[in-house]
């Protein structure tokens, strides 16, 4: 392959090359894009959730199919404290689920406060693909799910959620202390490993072999939240954002603070300005810290992001945020996120 053919195969014309600035070396322009690739929040979930996502990507499937299948692993796990029907309930003892999905064509779908449906991410995808709307909540979202063939289930709390809820009821105190210290959250039933973490939303972002980006985010929200409370996870621009020209980002942690700064949208916009994924996530975390100087001591927020070159990064307010990245040979790497507050 000669130089012209090589550049054409990478989508770089001679004109683009001359306009892009003479200082860029051919070597940097020809660095292959790192794709396919998938990453997701909280390594203890990524190590299983990235597996079906990677299978789809490595077989040439779309990033959209990959992220949906990936996060469903967490939704289907009855021991997951914070995603799917096995998760911790709200203060009334009811599990309510939030999810959203976004593809490379700015298509979006979202559900919030959804009860008794196993896969909120699938309902979000159906909202995206089958309705003129982008978000359905509560009873309407449930009705739509049932109309689309999903069955109502999971009225009983899971074993772990029941224990955690009973423990929480003893004080009935809502203090959103996040899992900065593993095992030291206020809602953890003693010795209950499934509730070792008091949050574990899964946000997943991926790029497929065609270079298209998509993302998905699904959660039961903050354990023991007020009834009706919605966090960032089902809100496009807060818990998740994808711009196929720039990159994708997703968030986990205290949703109120992520909503306040339009967190995932902000990360993508910072990447648009030329920042690396890690720098962009860090800038967004700095914004949260600046706006909530007092709360920043007790809450956790983490972002992960990917750009169109397949570069990725993450950043958190506090320690103990990790994520899993699957690329190259299909191994999932554990990345301990950098963090701001020492
Ligand atoms: C929320 N962001 O509902 C979610 C909670 C979370 O890991 O991320 N938990 O605010």
Short mmCIF file of C-alpha atoms and ligand atoms in Angstrom, two decimals, residues 42 82 98 178 198-202 219-222 225 229-233 251-256 258, ligand 1:
data_model
loop_
_atom_site.label_atom_id
_atom_site.label_comp_id
_atom_site.label_asym_id
_atom_site.label_seq_id
_atom_site.Cartn_x
_atom_site.Cartn_y
_atom_site.Cartn_z
CA UNK A 42 -16.77 -0.61 38.13
CA UNK A 82 -27.39 -1.55 42.33
CA UNK A 98 -33.49 3.88 35.47
CA UNK A 178 -20.65 6.48 48.51
CA UNK A 198 -23.51 0.70 48.06
CA UNK A 199 -23.48 1.78 44.46
CA UNK A 200 -22.42 0.14 41.26
CA UNK A 201 -24.32 1.62 38.34
CA UNK A 202 -23.05 0.27 35.08
CA UNK A 219 -29.12 1.42 37.57
CA UNK A 220 -31.50 1.14 40.48
CA UNK A 221 -30.27 4.59 41.49
CA UNK A 222 -29.15 5.46 44.97
CA UNK A 225 -33.63 7.09 47.77
CA UNK A 229 -36.27 10.23 42.92
CA UNK A 230 -34.47 10.04 39.58
CA UNK A 231 -30.72 10.33 39.27
CA UNK A 232 -28.43 11.06 36.36
CA UNK A 233 -28.35 7.57 34.87
CA UNK A 251 -20.97 8.63 34.79
CA UNK A 252 -21.46 6.88 38.09
CA UNK A 253 -21.89 8.18 41.60
CA UNK A 254 -24.02 10.86 43.15
CA UNK A 255 -26.44 11.59 40.34
CA UNK A 256 -27.61 14.94 41.65
CA UNK A 258 -23.74 14.83 37.73
C1 LIG B 1 -27.78 7.69 40.64
N1 LIG B 1 -25.71 7.70 39.44
O1 LIG B 1 -28.91 7.24 40.64
C2 LIG B 1 -26.66 6.84 40.08
C3 LIG B 1 -26.08 6.04 41.21
C4 LIG B 1 -24.83 5.35 40.88
O2 LIG B 1 -23.42 3.66 41.26
O3 LIG B 1 -24.09 5.66 40.00
N2 LIG B 1 -24.51 4.33 41.55
O4 LIG B 1 -27.51 8.78 41.13
#
